[in-house]
mmCIF file of C-alpha atoms in Angstrom:
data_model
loop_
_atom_site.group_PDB
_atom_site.id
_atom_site.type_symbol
_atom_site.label_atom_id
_atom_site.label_comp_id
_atom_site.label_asym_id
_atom_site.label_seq_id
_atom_site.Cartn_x
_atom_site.Cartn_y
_atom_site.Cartn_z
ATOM 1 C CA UNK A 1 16.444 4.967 16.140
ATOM 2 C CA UNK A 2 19.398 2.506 14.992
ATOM 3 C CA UNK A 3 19.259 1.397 11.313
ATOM 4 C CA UNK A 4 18.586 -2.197 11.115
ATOM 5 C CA UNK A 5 20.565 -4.054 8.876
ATOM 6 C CA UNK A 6 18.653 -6.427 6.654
ATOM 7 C CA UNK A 7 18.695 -9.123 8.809
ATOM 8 C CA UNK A 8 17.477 -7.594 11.701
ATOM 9 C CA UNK A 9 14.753 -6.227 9.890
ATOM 10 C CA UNK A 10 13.528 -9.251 8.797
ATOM 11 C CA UNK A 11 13.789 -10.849 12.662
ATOM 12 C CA UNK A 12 11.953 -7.503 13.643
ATOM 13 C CA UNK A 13 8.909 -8.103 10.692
ATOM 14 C CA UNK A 14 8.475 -11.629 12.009
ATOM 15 C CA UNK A 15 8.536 -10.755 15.454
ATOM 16 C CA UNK A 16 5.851 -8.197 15.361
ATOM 17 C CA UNK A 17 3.673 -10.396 12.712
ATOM 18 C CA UNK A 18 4.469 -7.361 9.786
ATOM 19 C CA UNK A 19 5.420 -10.534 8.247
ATOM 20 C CA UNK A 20 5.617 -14.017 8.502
ATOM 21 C CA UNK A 21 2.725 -15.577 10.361
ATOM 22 C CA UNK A 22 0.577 -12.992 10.110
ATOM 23 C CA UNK A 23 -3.196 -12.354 11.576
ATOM 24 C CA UNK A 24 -4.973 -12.584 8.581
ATOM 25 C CA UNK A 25 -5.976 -15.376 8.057
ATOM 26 C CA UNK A 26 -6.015 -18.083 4.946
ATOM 27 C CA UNK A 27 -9.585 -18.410 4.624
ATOM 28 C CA UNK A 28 -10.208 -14.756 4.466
ATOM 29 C CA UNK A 29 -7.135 -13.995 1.906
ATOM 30 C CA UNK A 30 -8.989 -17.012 -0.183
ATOM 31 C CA UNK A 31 -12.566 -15.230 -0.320
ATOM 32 C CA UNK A 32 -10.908 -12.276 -1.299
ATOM 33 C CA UNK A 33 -9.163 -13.205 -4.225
ATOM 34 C CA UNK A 34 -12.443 -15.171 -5.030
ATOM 35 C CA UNK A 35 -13.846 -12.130 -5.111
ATOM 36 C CA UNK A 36 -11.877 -10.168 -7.013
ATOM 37 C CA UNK A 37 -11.705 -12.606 -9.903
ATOM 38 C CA UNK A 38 -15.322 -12.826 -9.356
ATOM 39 C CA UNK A 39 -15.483 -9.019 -10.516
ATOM 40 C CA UNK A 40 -16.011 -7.121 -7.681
ATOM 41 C CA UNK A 41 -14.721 -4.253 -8.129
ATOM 42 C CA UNK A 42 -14.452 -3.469 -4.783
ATOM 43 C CA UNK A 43 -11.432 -5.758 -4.372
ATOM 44 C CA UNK A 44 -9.696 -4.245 -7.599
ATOM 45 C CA UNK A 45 -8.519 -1.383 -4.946
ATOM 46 C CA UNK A 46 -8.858 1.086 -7.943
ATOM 47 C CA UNK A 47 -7.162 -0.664 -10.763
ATOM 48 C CA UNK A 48 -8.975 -2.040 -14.227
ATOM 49 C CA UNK A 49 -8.478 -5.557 -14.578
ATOM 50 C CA UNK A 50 -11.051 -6.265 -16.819
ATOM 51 C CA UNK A 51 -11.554 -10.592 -17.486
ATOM 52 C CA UNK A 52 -7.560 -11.078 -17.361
ATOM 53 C CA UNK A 53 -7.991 -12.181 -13.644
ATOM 54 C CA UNK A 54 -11.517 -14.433 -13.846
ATOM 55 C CA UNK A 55 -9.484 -17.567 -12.373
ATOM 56 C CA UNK A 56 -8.963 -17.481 -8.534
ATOM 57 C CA UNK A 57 -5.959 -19.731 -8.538
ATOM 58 C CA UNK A 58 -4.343 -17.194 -10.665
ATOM 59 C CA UNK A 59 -4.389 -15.041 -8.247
ATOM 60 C CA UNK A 60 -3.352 -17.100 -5.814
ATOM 61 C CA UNK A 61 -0.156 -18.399 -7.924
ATOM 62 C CA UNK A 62 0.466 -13.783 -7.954
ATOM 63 C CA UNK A 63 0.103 -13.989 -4.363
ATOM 64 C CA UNK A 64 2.511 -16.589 -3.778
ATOM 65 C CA UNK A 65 4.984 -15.363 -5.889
ATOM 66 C CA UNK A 66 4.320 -11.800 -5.073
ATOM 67 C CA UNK A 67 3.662 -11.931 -1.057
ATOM 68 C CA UNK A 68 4.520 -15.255 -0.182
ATOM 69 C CA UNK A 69 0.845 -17.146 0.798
ATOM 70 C CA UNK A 70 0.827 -20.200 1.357
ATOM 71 C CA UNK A 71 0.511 -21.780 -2.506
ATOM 72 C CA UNK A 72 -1.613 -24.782 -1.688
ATOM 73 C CA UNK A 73 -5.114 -24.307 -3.171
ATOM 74 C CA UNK A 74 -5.949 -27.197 -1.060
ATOM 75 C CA UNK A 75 -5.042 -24.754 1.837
ATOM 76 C CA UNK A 76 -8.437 -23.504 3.096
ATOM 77 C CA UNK A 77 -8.315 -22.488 6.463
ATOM 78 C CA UNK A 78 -6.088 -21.634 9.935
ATOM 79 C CA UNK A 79 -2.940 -19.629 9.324
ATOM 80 C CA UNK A 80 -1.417 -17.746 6.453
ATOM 81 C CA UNK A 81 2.117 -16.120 5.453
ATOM 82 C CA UNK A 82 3.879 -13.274 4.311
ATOM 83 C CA UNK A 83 7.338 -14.024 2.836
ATOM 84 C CA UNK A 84 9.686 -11.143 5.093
ATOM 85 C CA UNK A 85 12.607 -11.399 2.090
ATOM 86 C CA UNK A 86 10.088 -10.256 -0.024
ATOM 87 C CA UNK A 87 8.934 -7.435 1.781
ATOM 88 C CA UNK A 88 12.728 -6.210 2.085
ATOM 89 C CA UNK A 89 12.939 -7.131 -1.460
ATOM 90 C CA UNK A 90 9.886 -4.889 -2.272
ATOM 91 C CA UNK A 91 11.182 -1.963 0.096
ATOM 92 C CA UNK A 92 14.359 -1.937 -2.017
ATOM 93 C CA UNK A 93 12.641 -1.354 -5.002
ATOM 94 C CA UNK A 94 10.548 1.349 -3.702
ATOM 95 C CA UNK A 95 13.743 2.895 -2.077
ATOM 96 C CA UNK A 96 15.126 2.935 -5.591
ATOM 97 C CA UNK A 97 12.105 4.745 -6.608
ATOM 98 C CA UNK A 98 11.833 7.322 -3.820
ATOM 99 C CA UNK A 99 15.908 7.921 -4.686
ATOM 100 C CA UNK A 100 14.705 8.740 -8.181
ATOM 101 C CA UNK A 101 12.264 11.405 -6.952
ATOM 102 C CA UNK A 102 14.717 12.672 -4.564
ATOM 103 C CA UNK A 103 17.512 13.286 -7.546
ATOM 104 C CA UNK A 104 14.671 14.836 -9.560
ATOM 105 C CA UNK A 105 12.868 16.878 -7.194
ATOM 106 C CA UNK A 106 9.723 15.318 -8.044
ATOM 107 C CA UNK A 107 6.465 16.381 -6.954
ATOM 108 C CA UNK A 108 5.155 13.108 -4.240
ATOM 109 C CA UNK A 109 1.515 12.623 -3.266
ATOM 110 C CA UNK A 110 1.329 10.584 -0.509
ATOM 111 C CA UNK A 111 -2.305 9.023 0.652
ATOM 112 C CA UNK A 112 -3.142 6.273 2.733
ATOM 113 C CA UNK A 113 -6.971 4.008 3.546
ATOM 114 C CA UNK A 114 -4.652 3.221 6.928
ATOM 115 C CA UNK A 115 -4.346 6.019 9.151
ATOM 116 C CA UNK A 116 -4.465 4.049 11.829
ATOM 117 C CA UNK A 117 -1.353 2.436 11.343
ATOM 118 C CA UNK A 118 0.295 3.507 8.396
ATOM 119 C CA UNK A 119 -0.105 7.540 8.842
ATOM 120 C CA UNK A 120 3.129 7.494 10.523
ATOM 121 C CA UNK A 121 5.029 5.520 7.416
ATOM 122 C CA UNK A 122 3.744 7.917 4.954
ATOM 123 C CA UNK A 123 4.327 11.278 7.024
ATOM 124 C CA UNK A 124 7.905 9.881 7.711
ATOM 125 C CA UNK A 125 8.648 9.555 4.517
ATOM 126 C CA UNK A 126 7.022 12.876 2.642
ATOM 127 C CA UNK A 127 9.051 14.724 5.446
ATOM 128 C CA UNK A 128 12.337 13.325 3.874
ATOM 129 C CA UNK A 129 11.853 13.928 0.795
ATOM 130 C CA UNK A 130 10.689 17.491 1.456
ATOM 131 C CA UNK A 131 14.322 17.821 3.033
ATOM 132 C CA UNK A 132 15.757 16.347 0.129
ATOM 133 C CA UNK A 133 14.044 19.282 -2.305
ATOM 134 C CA UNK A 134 10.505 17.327 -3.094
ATOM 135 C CA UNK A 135 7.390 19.262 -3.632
ATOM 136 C CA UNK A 136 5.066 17.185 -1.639
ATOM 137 C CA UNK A 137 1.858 17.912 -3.397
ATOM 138 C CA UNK A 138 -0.573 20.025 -0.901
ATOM 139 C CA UNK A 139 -4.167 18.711 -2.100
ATOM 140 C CA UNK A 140 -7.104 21.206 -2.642
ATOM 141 C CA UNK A 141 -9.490 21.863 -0.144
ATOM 142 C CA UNK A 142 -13.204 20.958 0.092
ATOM 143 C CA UNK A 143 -12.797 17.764 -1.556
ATOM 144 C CA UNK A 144 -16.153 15.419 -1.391
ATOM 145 C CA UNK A 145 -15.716 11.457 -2.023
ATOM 146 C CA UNK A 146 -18.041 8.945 -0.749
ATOM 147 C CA UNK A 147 -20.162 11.367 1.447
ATOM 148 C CA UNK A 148 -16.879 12.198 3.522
ATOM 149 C CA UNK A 149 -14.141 14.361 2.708
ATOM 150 C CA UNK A 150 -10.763 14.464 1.376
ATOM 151 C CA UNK A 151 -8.243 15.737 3.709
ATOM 152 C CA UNK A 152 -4.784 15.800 4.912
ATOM 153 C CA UNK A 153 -2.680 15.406 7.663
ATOM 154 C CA UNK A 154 1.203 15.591 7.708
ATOM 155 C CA UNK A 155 1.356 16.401 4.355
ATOM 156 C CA UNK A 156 -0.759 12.111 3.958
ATOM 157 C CA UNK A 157 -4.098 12.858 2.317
ATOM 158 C CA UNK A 158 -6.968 10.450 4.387
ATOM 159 C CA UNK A 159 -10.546 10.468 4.151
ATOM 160 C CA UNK A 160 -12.491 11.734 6.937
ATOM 161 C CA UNK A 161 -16.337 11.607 7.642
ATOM 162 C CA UNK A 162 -18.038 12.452 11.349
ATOM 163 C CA UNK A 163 -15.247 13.632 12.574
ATOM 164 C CA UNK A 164 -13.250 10.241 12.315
ATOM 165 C CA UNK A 165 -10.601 9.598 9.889
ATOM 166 C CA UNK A 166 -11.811 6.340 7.635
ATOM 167 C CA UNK A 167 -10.098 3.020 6.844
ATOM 168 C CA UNK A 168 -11.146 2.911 3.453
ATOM 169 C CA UNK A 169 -10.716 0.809 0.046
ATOM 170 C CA UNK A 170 -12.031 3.029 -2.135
ATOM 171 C CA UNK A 171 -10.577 4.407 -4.701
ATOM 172 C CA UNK A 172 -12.992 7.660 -5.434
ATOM 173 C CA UNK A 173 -10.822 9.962 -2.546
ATOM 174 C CA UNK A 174 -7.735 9.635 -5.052
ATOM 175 C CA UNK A 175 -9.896 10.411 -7.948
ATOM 176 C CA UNK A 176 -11.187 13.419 -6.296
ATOM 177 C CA UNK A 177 -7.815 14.661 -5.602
ATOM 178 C CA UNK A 178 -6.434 14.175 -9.436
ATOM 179 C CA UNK A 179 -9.103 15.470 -11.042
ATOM 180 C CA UNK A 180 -8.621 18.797 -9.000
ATOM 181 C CA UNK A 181 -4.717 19.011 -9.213
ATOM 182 C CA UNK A 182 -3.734 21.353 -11.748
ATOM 183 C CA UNK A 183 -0.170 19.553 -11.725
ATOM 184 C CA UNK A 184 -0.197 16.318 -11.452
ATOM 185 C CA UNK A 185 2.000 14.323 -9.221
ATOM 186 C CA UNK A 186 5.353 12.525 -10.680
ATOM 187 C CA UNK A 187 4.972 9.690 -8.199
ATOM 188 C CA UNK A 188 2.257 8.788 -5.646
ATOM 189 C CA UNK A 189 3.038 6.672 -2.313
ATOM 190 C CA UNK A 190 -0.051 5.230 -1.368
ATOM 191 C CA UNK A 191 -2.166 2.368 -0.431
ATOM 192 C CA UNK A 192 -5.273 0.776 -0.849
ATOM 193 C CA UNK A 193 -7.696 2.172 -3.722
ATOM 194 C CA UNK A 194 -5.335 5.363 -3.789
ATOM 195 C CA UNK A 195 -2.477 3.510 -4.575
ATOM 196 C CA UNK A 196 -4.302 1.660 -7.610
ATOM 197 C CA UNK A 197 -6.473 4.309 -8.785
ATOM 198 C CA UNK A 198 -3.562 6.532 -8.981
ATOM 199 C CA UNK A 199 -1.616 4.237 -11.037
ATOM 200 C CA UNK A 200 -4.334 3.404 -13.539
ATOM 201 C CA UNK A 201 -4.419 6.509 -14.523
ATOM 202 C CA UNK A 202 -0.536 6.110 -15.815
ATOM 203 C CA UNK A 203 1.191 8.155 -12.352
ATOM 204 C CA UNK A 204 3.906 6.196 -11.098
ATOM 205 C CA UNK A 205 2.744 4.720 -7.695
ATOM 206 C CA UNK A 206 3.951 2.424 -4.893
ATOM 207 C CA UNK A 207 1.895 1.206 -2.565
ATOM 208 C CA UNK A 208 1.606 -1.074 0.605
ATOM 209 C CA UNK A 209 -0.535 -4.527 0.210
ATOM 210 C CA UNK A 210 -1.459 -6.706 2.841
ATOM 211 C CA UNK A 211 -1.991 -10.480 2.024
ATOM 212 C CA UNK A 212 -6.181 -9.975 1.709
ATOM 213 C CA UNK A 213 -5.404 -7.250 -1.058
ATOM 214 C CA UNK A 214 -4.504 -8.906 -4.466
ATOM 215 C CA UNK A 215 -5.341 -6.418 -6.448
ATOM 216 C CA UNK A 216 -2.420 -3.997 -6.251
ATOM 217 C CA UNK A 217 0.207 -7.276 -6.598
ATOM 218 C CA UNK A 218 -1.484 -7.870 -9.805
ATOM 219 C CA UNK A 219 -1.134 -4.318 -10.415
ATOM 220 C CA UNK A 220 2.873 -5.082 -9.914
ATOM 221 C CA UNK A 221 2.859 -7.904 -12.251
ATOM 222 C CA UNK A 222 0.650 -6.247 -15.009
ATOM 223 C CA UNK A 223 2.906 -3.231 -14.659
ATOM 224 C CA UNK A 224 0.628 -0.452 -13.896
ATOM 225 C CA UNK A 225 2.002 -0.414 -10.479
ATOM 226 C CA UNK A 226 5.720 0.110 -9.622
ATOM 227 C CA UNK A 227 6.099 -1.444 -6.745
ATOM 228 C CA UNK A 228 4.108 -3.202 -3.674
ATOM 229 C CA UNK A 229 5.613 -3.885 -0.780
ATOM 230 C CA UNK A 230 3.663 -6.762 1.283
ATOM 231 C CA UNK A 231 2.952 -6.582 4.928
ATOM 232 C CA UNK A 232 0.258 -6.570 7.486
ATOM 233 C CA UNK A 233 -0.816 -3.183 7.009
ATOM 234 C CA UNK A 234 -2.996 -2.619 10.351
ATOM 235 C CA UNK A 235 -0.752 -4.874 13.175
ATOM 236 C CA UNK A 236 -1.471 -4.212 17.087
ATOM 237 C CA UNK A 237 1.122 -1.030 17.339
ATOM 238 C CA UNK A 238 2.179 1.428 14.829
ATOM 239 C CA UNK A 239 5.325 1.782 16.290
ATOM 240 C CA UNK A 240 6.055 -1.351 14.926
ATOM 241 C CA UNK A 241 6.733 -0.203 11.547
ATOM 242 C CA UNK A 242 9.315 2.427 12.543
ATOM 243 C CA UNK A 243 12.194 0.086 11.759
ATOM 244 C CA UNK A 244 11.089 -0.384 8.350
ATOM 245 C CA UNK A 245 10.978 3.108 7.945
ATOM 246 C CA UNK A 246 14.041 3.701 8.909
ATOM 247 C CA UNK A 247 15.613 1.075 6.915
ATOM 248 C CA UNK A 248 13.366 2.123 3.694
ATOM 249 C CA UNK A 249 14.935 5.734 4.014
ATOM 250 C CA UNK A 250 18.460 4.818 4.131
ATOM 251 C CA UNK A 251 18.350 2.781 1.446
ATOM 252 C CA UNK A 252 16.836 5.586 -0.667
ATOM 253 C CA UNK A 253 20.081 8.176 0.838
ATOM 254 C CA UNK A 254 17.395 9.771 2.670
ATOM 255 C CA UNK A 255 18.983 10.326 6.225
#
């Protein structure tokens, strides 16, 4: 597959709704950063954000900066944005990053609530930096979180129960998997309650966000995450994400 430049990957993100108008829509990004300032900690994908966040415009104002919502409060319903220069922006950053791990030979976790749609991403990238000298970290087995297990996949740990691999927020497999390394990681690539849980407790960790997921953007801006990169993080074809994949490894001197 051809490199795009950054141009065309921002036409591509738009065209296949990774960004730009996406198909989440306002009212349901607004009830979730309701929520999360309301405390539940199910929308705090993993991260401890204590009272700081108790205001739901606050959140918004992140969002807006962060992801590029739509910054009207008065907003409340029909379609919602991502900003696509920001998601470039944010792949940039996290190409920095995986550049670092590369030079250092780093040990990467990678983990994803997504395997639907984001397996692919993840797998792509722990297979490059395995090339480049990485120890991608192999996770125990026999790991038990939330009445499933903890598993993995092309070297992408995902939680599977009844035989199904799980779209899941939660941020208990990624706990399960620390608390059994006996090294842990240098960096985790991640999403979801991985990515969060896995940087509150102080491992580097980038992670993928769509607009309905505040929590890791605050993570950003608080610091405890390194980077997240916004996009729709389940759209219509995984295939579609390919080009960002692409264009995230060369930028880290991965291919």
């Amino acid at each position: 597959m051809p490199i795009p430049s950054r141009a065309a990957l921002v036409e591509h993100l738009v065209r296949t709704r990774i960004a730009g108008d996406v198909a989440t829509p306002r009212d349901n990004n607004l009830s979730h950063y309701r929520k999360l300032a309301n405390g539940d900690r199910h929308y705090w994908l993993g991260l401890e954000l204590g009272d700081r966040w108790a205001d739901e415009q606050d959140v918004l104002a992140v969002m807006a900066e962060r992801c590029g919502v739509n910054d009207d409060p008065a907003h409340r319903a029909g379609q919602d944005t991502i900003d696509p220069e920001l998601t470039v922006d944010a792949l940039d950053r996290m190409a920095a990053r995986l550049r670092k791990a590369a030079a250092g030979k780093q040990r990467v976790l990678f983990a994803t609530g997504h395997p639907g749609a984001l397996l692919d991403v993840h797998s792509r990238t722990a297979a490059a930096l395995r090339s480049a000298g990485c120890d991608i970290v192999r996770i125990p087995g026999g790991l038990i979180a939330d009445e499933g297990y903890v598993v993995q996949f092309a070297d992408v740990a995902v939680f599977e129960r009844g035989a199904t691999l799980w779209h899941t927020h939660s941020p208990e497999p990624m706990n399960a998997i620390l608390d059994h390394l006996h090294v842990q990681p240098d960096l985790v690539v991640a999403d979801h309650g991985w990515a969060g849980r896995a940087g509150q407790r102080g491992i580097d960790s980038v992670g993928f966000a769509d607009c309905n997921d505040p929590a890791l953007f605050i993570g950003e801006a608080e610091g405890t995450m390194q980077v997240t990169i916004p996009l729709d993080d389940h759209v219509v074809d995984p295939r579609f994400y390919e080009p960002m994949t692409e264009y995230l490894l060369d930028a880290a001197g991965l291919l």
